[in-house]
PDB file of C-alpha atoms in Angstrom:
ATOM      1  CA  UNK A   1       0.000   0.000   0.000  1.00 64.00           C
ATOM      2  CA  UNK A   2       1.090   3.517  -0.710  1.00 69.00           C
ATOM      3  CA  UNK A   3       1.987   5.749   2.199  1.00 86.00           C
ATOM      4  CA  UNK A   4       2.849   9.411   2.422  1.00 92.00           C
ATOM      5  CA  UNK A   5       4.880  11.143   5.113  1.00 94.00           C
ATOM      6  CA  UNK A   6       4.521  14.835   5.871  1.00 94.00           C
ATOM      7  CA  UNK A   7       6.565  15.927   8.860  1.00 87.00           C
ATOM      8  CA  UNK A   8       5.571  18.765  11.149  1.00 81.00           C
ATOM      9  CA  UNK A   9       1.817  19.158  11.481  1.00 87.00           C
ATOM     10  CA  UNK A  10       2.152  22.936  12.004  1.00 92.00           C
ATOM     11  CA  UNK A  11       4.538  25.096  10.006  1.00 94.00           C
ATOM     12  CA  UNK A  12       5.086  28.776  10.758  1.00 96.00           C
ATOM     13  CA  UNK A  13       6.614  31.030   8.135  1.00 96.00           C
ATOM     14  CA  UNK A  14       7.175  34.774   8.051  1.00 97.00           C
ATOM     15  CA  UNK A  15       5.489  36.804   5.348  1.00 97.00           C
ATOM     16  CA  UNK A  16       7.900  37.080   2.434  1.00 97.00           C
ATOM     17  CA  UNK A  17       9.964  34.066   3.491  1.00 97.00           C
ATOM     18  CA  UNK A  18      10.387  30.759   1.691  1.00 97.00           C
ATOM     19  CA  UNK A  19       7.658  28.177   2.152  1.00 97.00           C
ATOM     20  CA  UNK A  20       8.963  24.598   2.169  1.00 97.00           C
ATOM     21  CA  UNK A  21       6.705  21.628   2.858  1.00 97.00           C
ATOM     22  CA  UNK A  22       8.244  18.180   2.716  1.00 97.00           C
ATOM     23  CA  UNK A  23       6.597  15.075   1.314  1.00 96.00           C
ATOM     24  CA  UNK A  24       8.061  11.592   1.044  1.00 95.00           C
ATOM     25  CA  UNK A  25       6.326   8.520  -0.298  1.00 93.00           C
ATOM     26  CA  UNK A  26       6.960   4.843   0.100  1.00 89.00           C
ATOM     27  CA  UNK A  27       6.710   2.853  -3.099  1.00 78.00           C
ATOM     28  CA  UNK A  28       9.034   0.719  -5.175  1.00 73.00           C
ATOM     29  CA  UNK A  29       7.456   2.187  -8.305  1.00 77.00           C
ATOM     30  CA  UNK A  30       7.107   5.988  -8.389  1.00 79.00           C
ATOM     31  CA  UNK A  31       3.434   6.892  -8.096  1.00 86.00           C
ATOM     32  CA  UNK A  32       1.559   9.873  -9.440  1.00 92.00           C
ATOM     33  CA  UNK A  33       1.997  12.757  -6.992  1.00 94.00           C
ATOM     34  CA  UNK A  34      -0.317  15.581  -5.950  1.00 95.00           C
ATOM     35  CA  UNK A  35      -0.420  18.582  -3.637  1.00 97.00           C
ATOM     36  CA  UNK A  36      -3.792  19.856  -2.448  1.00 97.00           C
ATOM     37  CA  UNK A  37      -4.605  22.944  -0.370  1.00 96.00           C
ATOM     38  CA  UNK A  38      -7.561  23.296   1.974  1.00 94.00           C
ATOM     39  CA  UNK A  39      -8.691  26.745   3.064  1.00 92.00           C
ATOM     40  CA  UNK A  40     -10.999  27.044   6.092  1.00 86.00           C
ATOM     41  CA  UNK A  41     -14.544  25.850   5.373  1.00 81.00           C
ATOM     42  CA  UNK A  42     -13.642  24.988   1.792  1.00 86.00           C
ATOM     43  CA  UNK A  43     -12.967  21.792  -0.122  1.00 88.00           C
ATOM     44  CA  UNK A  44      -9.529  20.596  -1.120  1.00 93.00           C
ATOM     45  CA  UNK A  45      -8.167  22.344  -4.196  1.00 94.00           C
ATOM     46  CA  UNK A  46      -5.443  20.956  -6.447  1.00 95.00           C
ATOM     47  CA  UNK A  47      -2.227  22.996  -6.339  1.00 97.00           C
ATOM     48  CA  UNK A  48      -0.224  20.859  -8.749  1.00 96.00           C
ATOM     49  CA  UNK A  49       0.461  17.294  -9.811  1.00 95.00           C
ATOM     50  CA  UNK A  50       3.214  15.184 -11.317  1.00 94.00           C
ATOM     51  CA  UNK A  51       2.360  12.372 -13.683  1.00 91.00           C
ATOM     52  CA  UNK A  52       5.102  12.210 -16.316  1.00 89.00           C
ATOM     53  CA  UNK A  53       7.647  14.473 -17.982  1.00 89.00           C
ATOM     54  CA  UNK A  54       9.443  17.388 -16.378  1.00 92.00           C
ATOM     55  CA  UNK A  55      10.168  16.711 -12.732  1.00 93.00           C
ATOM     56  CA  UNK A  56       9.772  20.364 -11.698  1.00 96.00           C
ATOM     57  CA  UNK A  57       6.069  21.106 -11.680  1.00 97.00           C
ATOM     58  CA  UNK A  58       4.583  24.584 -11.413  1.00 96.00           C
ATOM     59  CA  UNK A  59       1.180  25.069  -9.872  1.00 96.00           C
ATOM     60  CA  UNK A  60      -1.245  27.784  -8.924  1.00 94.00           C
ATOM     61  CA  UNK A  61      -0.531  30.711  -6.587  1.00 94.00           C
ATOM     62  CA  UNK A  62       3.222  30.612  -7.216  1.00 96.00           C
ATOM     63  CA  UNK A  63       3.798  27.124  -5.802  1.00 97.00           C
ATOM     64  CA  UNK A  64       6.029  24.515  -7.365  1.00 97.00           C
ATOM     65  CA  UNK A  65       7.226  21.022  -6.476  1.00 98.00           C
ATOM     66  CA  UNK A  66      10.043  18.816  -7.658  1.00 96.00           C
ATOM     67  CA  UNK A  67       9.820  15.052  -8.030  1.00 95.00           C
ATOM     68  CA  UNK A  68      13.063  13.366  -6.955  1.00 94.00           C
ATOM     69  CA  UNK A  69      12.942   9.646  -7.570  1.00 91.00           C
ATOM     70  CA  UNK A  70      16.232   8.932  -5.779  1.00 91.00           C
ATOM     71  CA  UNK A  71      14.903  10.598  -2.633  1.00 93.00           C
ATOM     72  CA  UNK A  72      11.279   9.397  -3.030  1.00 93.00           C
ATOM     73  CA  UNK A  73      10.281  12.991  -2.423  1.00 95.00           C
ATOM     74  CA  UNK A  74       7.927  15.634  -3.800  1.00 96.00           C
ATOM     75  CA  UNK A  75       8.581  18.745  -1.710  1.00 97.00           C
ATOM     76  CA  UNK A  76       6.424  21.845  -2.190  1.00 97.00           C
ATOM     77  CA  UNK A  77       7.959  25.328  -2.273  1.00 97.00           C
ATOM     78  CA  UNK A  78       7.004  28.954  -2.751  1.00 97.00           C
ATOM     79  CA  UNK A  79       9.723  31.640  -2.777  1.00 97.00           C
ATOM     80  CA  UNK A  80       7.784  34.275  -0.863  1.00 97.00           C
ATOM     81  CA  UNK A  81       4.928  33.559   1.533  1.00 97.00           C
ATOM     82  CA  UNK A  82       1.801  35.677   1.452  1.00 96.00           C
ATOM     83  CA  UNK A  83      -0.808  36.001   4.175  1.00 96.00           C
ATOM     84  CA  UNK A  84      -3.306  34.318   1.872  1.00 95.00           C
ATOM     85  CA  UNK A  85      -1.162  31.152   1.891  1.00 96.00           C
ATOM     86  CA  UNK A  86      -2.355  30.322   5.402  1.00 96.00           C
ATOM     87  CA  UNK A  87      -4.138  26.998   4.937  1.00 96.00           C
ATOM     88  CA  UNK A  88      -3.679  23.254   5.279  1.00 96.00           C
ATOM     89  CA  UNK A  89      -1.611  21.481   2.648  1.00 97.00           C
ATOM     90  CA  UNK A  90      -1.860  17.799   1.786  1.00 97.00           C
ATOM     91  CA  UNK A  91       0.482  15.654  -0.240  1.00 96.00           C
ATOM     92  CA  UNK A  92      -1.164  12.664  -1.922  1.00 95.00           C
ATOM     93  CA  UNK A  93      -0.170   9.775  -4.174  1.00 93.00           C
ATOM     94  CA  UNK A  94      -1.860   7.314  -6.500  1.00 89.00           C
ATOM     95  CA  UNK A  95      -0.192   4.138  -7.671  1.00 80.00           C
ATOM     96  CA  UNK A  96      -0.204   3.486 -11.397  1.00 74.00           C
ATOM     97  CA  UNK A  97      -3.303   1.527 -12.351  1.00 71.00           C
ATOM     98  CA  UNK A  98      -4.958   2.455  -9.077  1.00 73.00           C
ATOM     99  CA  UNK A  99      -7.497   5.170  -8.395  1.00 76.00           C
ATOM    100  CA  UNK A 100      -7.218   5.514  -4.631  1.00 84.00           C
ATOM    101  CA  UNK A 101      -5.618   8.748  -3.471  1.00 89.00           C
ATOM    102  CA  UNK A 102      -3.516   8.177  -0.365  1.00 91.00           C
ATOM    103  CA  UNK A 103      -3.081  11.407   1.600  1.00 94.00           C
ATOM    104  CA  UNK A 104      -0.498  12.481   4.122  1.00 94.00           C
ATOM    105  CA  UNK A 105      -1.582  13.949   7.450  1.00 94.00           C
ATOM    106  CA  UNK A 106      -1.223  17.492   6.204  1.00 95.00           C
ATOM    107  CA  UNK A 107       0.700  20.617   7.191  1.00 96.00           C
ATOM    108  CA  UNK A 108      -1.131  23.556   8.753  1.00 96.00           C
ATOM    109  CA  UNK A 109       0.707  26.636   7.502  1.00 97.00           C
ATOM    110  CA  UNK A 110       0.599  29.816   9.570  1.00 96.00           C
ATOM    111  CA  UNK A 111       1.957  33.006   8.012  1.00 96.00           C
ATOM    112  CA  UNK A 112       3.370  35.525  10.478  1.00 96.00           C
ATOM    113  CA  UNK A 113       3.137  39.191   9.472  1.00 94.00           C
TER     114      UNK A 113
ATOM    115  CA  UNK B   1     -18.842  26.050 -13.779  1.00 66.00           C
ATOM    116  CA  UNK B   2     -20.413  24.922 -10.527  1.00 82.00           C
ATOM    117  CA  UNK B   3     -18.248  22.855  -8.230  1.00 93.00           C
ATOM    118  CA  UNK B   4     -19.110  19.802  -6.202  1.00 96.00           C
ATOM    119  CA  UNK B   5     -22.102  20.547  -3.995  1.00 96.00           C
ATOM    120  CA  UNK B   6     -22.644  18.881  -0.640  1.00 97.00           C
ATOM    121  CA  UNK B   7     -25.405  19.194   1.916  1.00 97.00           C
ATOM    122  CA  UNK B   8     -25.851  19.688   4.718  1.00 97.00           C
ATOM    123  CA  UNK B   9     -22.661  21.535   5.619  1.00 96.00           C
ATOM    124  CA  UNK B  10     -23.048  20.723   9.307  1.00 97.00           C
ATOM    125  CA  UNK B  11     -25.008  18.051  11.124  1.00 97.00           C
ATOM    126  CA  UNK B  12     -25.333  17.329  14.832  1.00 98.00           C
ATOM    127  CA  UNK B  13     -27.055  14.149  15.930  1.00 97.00           C
ATOM    128  CA  UNK B  14     -27.225  11.890  18.930  1.00 97.00           C
ATOM    129  CA  UNK B  15     -25.605   8.486  18.837  1.00 96.00           C
ATOM    130  CA  UNK B  16     -27.682   5.649  17.427  1.00 96.00           C
ATOM    131  CA  UNK B  17     -29.558   8.064  15.164  1.00 97.00           C
ATOM    132  CA  UNK B  18     -29.400   7.740  11.366  1.00 97.00           C
ATOM    133  CA  UNK B  19     -27.860  10.436   9.178  1.00 98.00           C
ATOM    134  CA  UNK B  20     -27.546  11.011   5.441  1.00 98.00           C
ATOM    135  CA  UNK B  21     -25.262  13.172   3.345  1.00 97.00           C
ATOM    136  CA  UNK B  22     -25.925  14.293  -0.210  1.00 97.00           C
ATOM    137  CA  UNK B  23     -23.506  15.073  -3.023  1.00 97.00           C
ATOM    138  CA  UNK B  24     -23.985  16.548  -6.480  1.00 97.00           C
ATOM    139  CA  UNK B  25     -20.823  16.184  -8.576  1.00 96.00           C
ATOM    140  CA  UNK B  26     -19.570  18.462 -11.333  1.00 95.00           C
ATOM    141  CA  UNK B  27     -21.703  18.055 -14.430  1.00 94.00           C
ATOM    142  CA  UNK B  28     -20.320  15.417 -16.765  1.00 92.00           C
ATOM    143  CA  UNK B  29     -18.051  13.803 -14.180  1.00 94.00           C
ATOM    144  CA  UNK B  30     -18.516  10.051 -14.278  1.00 93.00           C
ATOM    145  CA  UNK B  31     -16.453   9.195 -11.212  1.00 94.00           C
ATOM    146  CA  UNK B  32     -17.606  10.069  -7.712  1.00 96.00           C
ATOM    147  CA  UNK B  33     -15.761   9.523  -4.438  1.00 96.00           C
ATOM    148  CA  UNK B  34     -16.705   9.682  -0.765  1.00 97.00           C
ATOM    149  CA  UNK B  35     -13.887  10.356   1.707  1.00 96.00           C
ATOM    150  CA  UNK B  36     -13.748  10.471   5.492  1.00 96.00           C
ATOM    151  CA  UNK B  37     -11.504  13.079   7.119  1.00 94.00           C
ATOM    152  CA  UNK B  38     -10.815  12.777  10.823  1.00 94.00           C
ATOM    153  CA  UNK B  39      -9.452  15.729  12.750  1.00 90.00           C
ATOM    154  CA  UNK B  40      -5.758  16.222  12.077  1.00 87.00           C
ATOM    155  CA  UNK B  41      -5.664  13.586   9.361  1.00 90.00           C
ATOM    156  CA  UNK B  42      -5.777  13.442   5.587  1.00 92.00           C
ATOM    157  CA  UNK B  43      -8.901  12.192   3.833  1.00 94.00           C
ATOM    158  CA  UNK B  44      -9.398   8.436   3.465  1.00 94.00           C
ATOM    159  CA  UNK B  45     -11.425   6.897   0.666  1.00 94.00           C
ATOM    160  CA  UNK B  46     -14.678   5.223   1.642  1.00 96.00           C
ATOM    161  CA  UNK B  47     -16.148   4.393  -1.752  1.00 96.00           C
ATOM    162  CA  UNK B  48     -15.650   5.173  -5.439  1.00 95.00           C
ATOM    163  CA  UNK B  49     -18.314   5.070  -8.147  1.00 95.00           C
ATOM    164  CA  UNK B  50     -17.887   4.805 -11.879  1.00 93.00           C
ATOM    165  CA  UNK B  51     -21.267   6.035 -13.108  1.00 92.00           C
ATOM    166  CA  UNK B  52     -23.754   4.116 -10.940  1.00 92.00           C
ATOM    167  CA  UNK B  53     -21.435   1.208 -10.132  1.00 93.00           C
ATOM    168  CA  UNK B  54     -19.493   1.064  -6.867  1.00 93.00           C
ATOM    169  CA  UNK B  55     -16.087  -0.121  -8.092  1.00 92.00           C
ATOM    170  CA  UNK B  56     -14.123   0.307  -4.849  1.00 91.00           C
ATOM    171  CA  UNK B  57     -15.983  -0.015  -1.543  1.00 92.00           C
ATOM    172  CA  UNK B  58     -13.424  -2.048   0.353  1.00 89.00           C
ATOM    173  CA  UNK B  59     -12.936   0.726   2.938  1.00 90.00           C
ATOM    174  CA  UNK B  60     -16.652   1.255   3.606  1.00 94.00           C
ATOM    175  CA  UNK B  61     -17.795  -0.165   6.983  1.00 92.00           C
ATOM    176  CA  UNK B  62     -20.771  -2.006   5.575  1.00 91.00           C
ATOM    177  CA  UNK B  63     -22.339  -2.871   8.895  1.00 95.00           C
ATOM    178  CA  UNK B  64     -23.474   0.713   9.370  1.00 96.00           C
ATOM    179  CA  UNK B  65     -22.549   2.657   6.245  1.00 97.00           C
ATOM    180  CA  UNK B  66     -24.300   2.523   2.896  1.00 96.00           C
ATOM    181  CA  UNK B  67     -24.126   4.584  -0.260  1.00 97.00           C
ATOM    182  CA  UNK B  68     -25.955   4.860  -3.517  1.00 95.00           C
ATOM    183  CA  UNK B  69     -25.599   6.732  -6.761  1.00 95.00           C
ATOM    184  CA  UNK B  70     -28.839   6.347  -8.617  1.00 83.00           C
ATOM    185  CA  UNK B  71     -28.780   7.313 -12.298  1.00 86.00           C
ATOM    186  CA  UNK B  72     -25.036   7.888 -12.041  1.00 84.00           C
ATOM    187  CA  UNK B  73     -25.266  11.515 -10.947  1.00 92.00           C
ATOM    188  CA  UNK B  74     -26.130  12.486  -7.349  1.00 96.00           C
ATOM    189  CA  UNK B  75     -25.029  10.317  -4.477  1.00 97.00           C
ATOM    190  CA  UNK B  76     -26.119   9.747  -0.898  1.00 97.00           C
ATOM    191  CA  UNK B  77     -24.017   8.370   1.945  1.00 98.00           C
ATOM    192  CA  UNK B  78     -25.887   7.045   4.971  1.00 97.00           C
ATOM    193  CA  UNK B  79     -24.867   6.002   8.457  1.00 97.00           C
ATOM    194  CA  UNK B  80     -27.249   3.960  10.571  1.00 96.00           C
ATOM    195  CA  UNK B  81     -26.849   3.912  13.490  1.00 96.00           C
ATOM    196  CA  UNK B  82     -24.255   6.625  14.075  1.00 96.00           C
ATOM    197  CA  UNK B  83     -21.574   6.130  16.733  1.00 96.00           C
ATOM    198  CA  UNK B  84     -19.497   8.676  18.613  1.00 96.00           C
ATOM    199  CA  UNK B  85     -16.454   7.745  16.543  1.00 95.00           C
ATOM    200  CA  UNK B  86     -18.213   8.738  13.337  1.00 97.00           C
ATOM    201  CA  UNK B  87     -17.714  12.419  14.173  1.00 97.00           C
ATOM    202  CA  UNK B  88     -15.636  13.684  11.241  1.00 97.00           C
ATOM    203  CA  UNK B  89     -15.856  15.558   7.965  1.00 96.00           C
ATOM    204  CA  UNK B  90     -17.327  13.633   5.037  1.00 97.00           C
ATOM    205  CA  UNK B  91     -15.993  14.802   1.704  1.00 97.00           C
ATOM    206  CA  UNK B  92     -17.356  14.150  -1.743  1.00 97.00           C
ATOM    207  CA  UNK B  93     -15.207  14.469  -4.840  1.00 96.00           C
ATOM    208  CA  UNK B  94     -15.666  13.906  -8.538  1.00 95.00           C
ATOM    209  CA  UNK B  95     -13.436  13.493 -11.576  1.00 94.00           C
ATOM    210  CA  UNK B  96     -14.110  13.362 -15.320  1.00 92.00           C
ATOM    211  CA  UNK B  97     -13.187   9.696 -15.578  1.00 84.00           C
ATOM    212  CA  UNK B  98     -11.508   7.017 -13.583  1.00 77.00           C
ATOM    213  CA  UNK B  99      -7.924   7.535 -14.730  1.00 82.00           C
ATOM    214  CA  UNK B 100      -5.281   7.693 -12.022  1.00 80.00           C
ATOM    215  CA  UNK B 101      -4.013  10.984 -13.424  1.00 84.00           C
ATOM    216  CA  UNK B 102      -7.421  12.696 -13.376  1.00 86.00           C
ATOM    217  CA  UNK B 103      -7.755  15.596 -10.977  1.00 91.00           C
ATOM    218  CA  UNK B 104     -10.277  14.986  -8.231  1.00 93.00           C
ATOM    219  CA  UNK B 105     -12.436  18.010  -7.409  1.00 94.00           C
ATOM    220  CA  UNK B 106     -13.637  18.190  -3.829  1.00 95.00           C
ATOM    221  CA  UNK B 107     -16.759  19.610  -2.261  1.00 95.00           C
ATOM    222  CA  UNK B 108     -16.677  21.627   0.997  1.00 94.00           C
ATOM    223  CA  UNK B 109     -17.643  18.610   3.069  1.00 95.00           C
ATOM    224  CA  UNK B 110     -20.235  17.831   5.720  1.00 97.00           C
ATOM    225  CA  UNK B 111     -19.043  18.148   9.296  1.00 96.00           C
ATOM    226  CA  UNK B 112     -20.781  15.519  11.422  1.00 98.00           C
ATOM    227  CA  UNK B 113     -20.882  15.710  15.199  1.00 97.00           C
ATOM    228  CA  UNK B 114     -22.279  12.732  17.071  1.00 97.00           C
ATOM    229  CA  UNK B 115     -23.225  13.413  20.703  1.00 96.00           C
TER     230      UNK B 115
END
C-alpha cells in the first residue's frame, strides 16, 4: 500500500519568506503525486500534480514542487509567503493503475506578518 | 462552472440516530468519491463510483454505512446507526473519468458531530 509522510503538522513562516513543505512517499514504483490545499470551510483544491515528464512542476498561486525519484520525495515550495497562503496542505499519491488517493496527514501553515 | 455541492454543511445528531449526506458532482463527471476526514488527518477513501457502479468499496464499513448513486449523478451516503467515533468531515469528490491521473475536485464537506 502507498503511504505518504509529511513531517511537522504545524509550520510557521514569516510573510515574504520561503515556504517549504516536505513530502516523502513509500513505493518501489514511483506513483503519481499531488499537492492539495484546503482553506478554512472549503474543499480541497489541487495545487499541482506530477504524472510524467518534467520533474519540476509549477502550480497555482506561485507554488512549485520537484519530483526526486532517488529521494522518493515531492517537496512543495514557494519563494515568498503571502498572508493568503495560510491553509492546510496535503500531499497525496496514486499508484499506477490504481485510483485511490492516499493522503499524508497534512501541514497547517501559519503566516506571520 | 459549478463545483461539487454537498449538503448539509453541518449536522449534529445523537448516537444511534441515522444520518444522510448528499452530493452533487460536477456536471459530466462520471467518477464520484466519498472520503472520510478525521481531525488532524488526511482524507481516506470510503467508496468510489464509476457512473452508478461502486467499483471500490473495500474501505466502507458495511455494517453501518451505505451509499448509492442512482442514475449515475447524485449520491447519498448514509450512516445507521451513528456512533461517537463517526464524528468527522465527510468529503465528496468527482473526476471526469476514472484515470489515475485525473484531478479529483472536492466539495466543501459535511461536518458531522455525534453526541
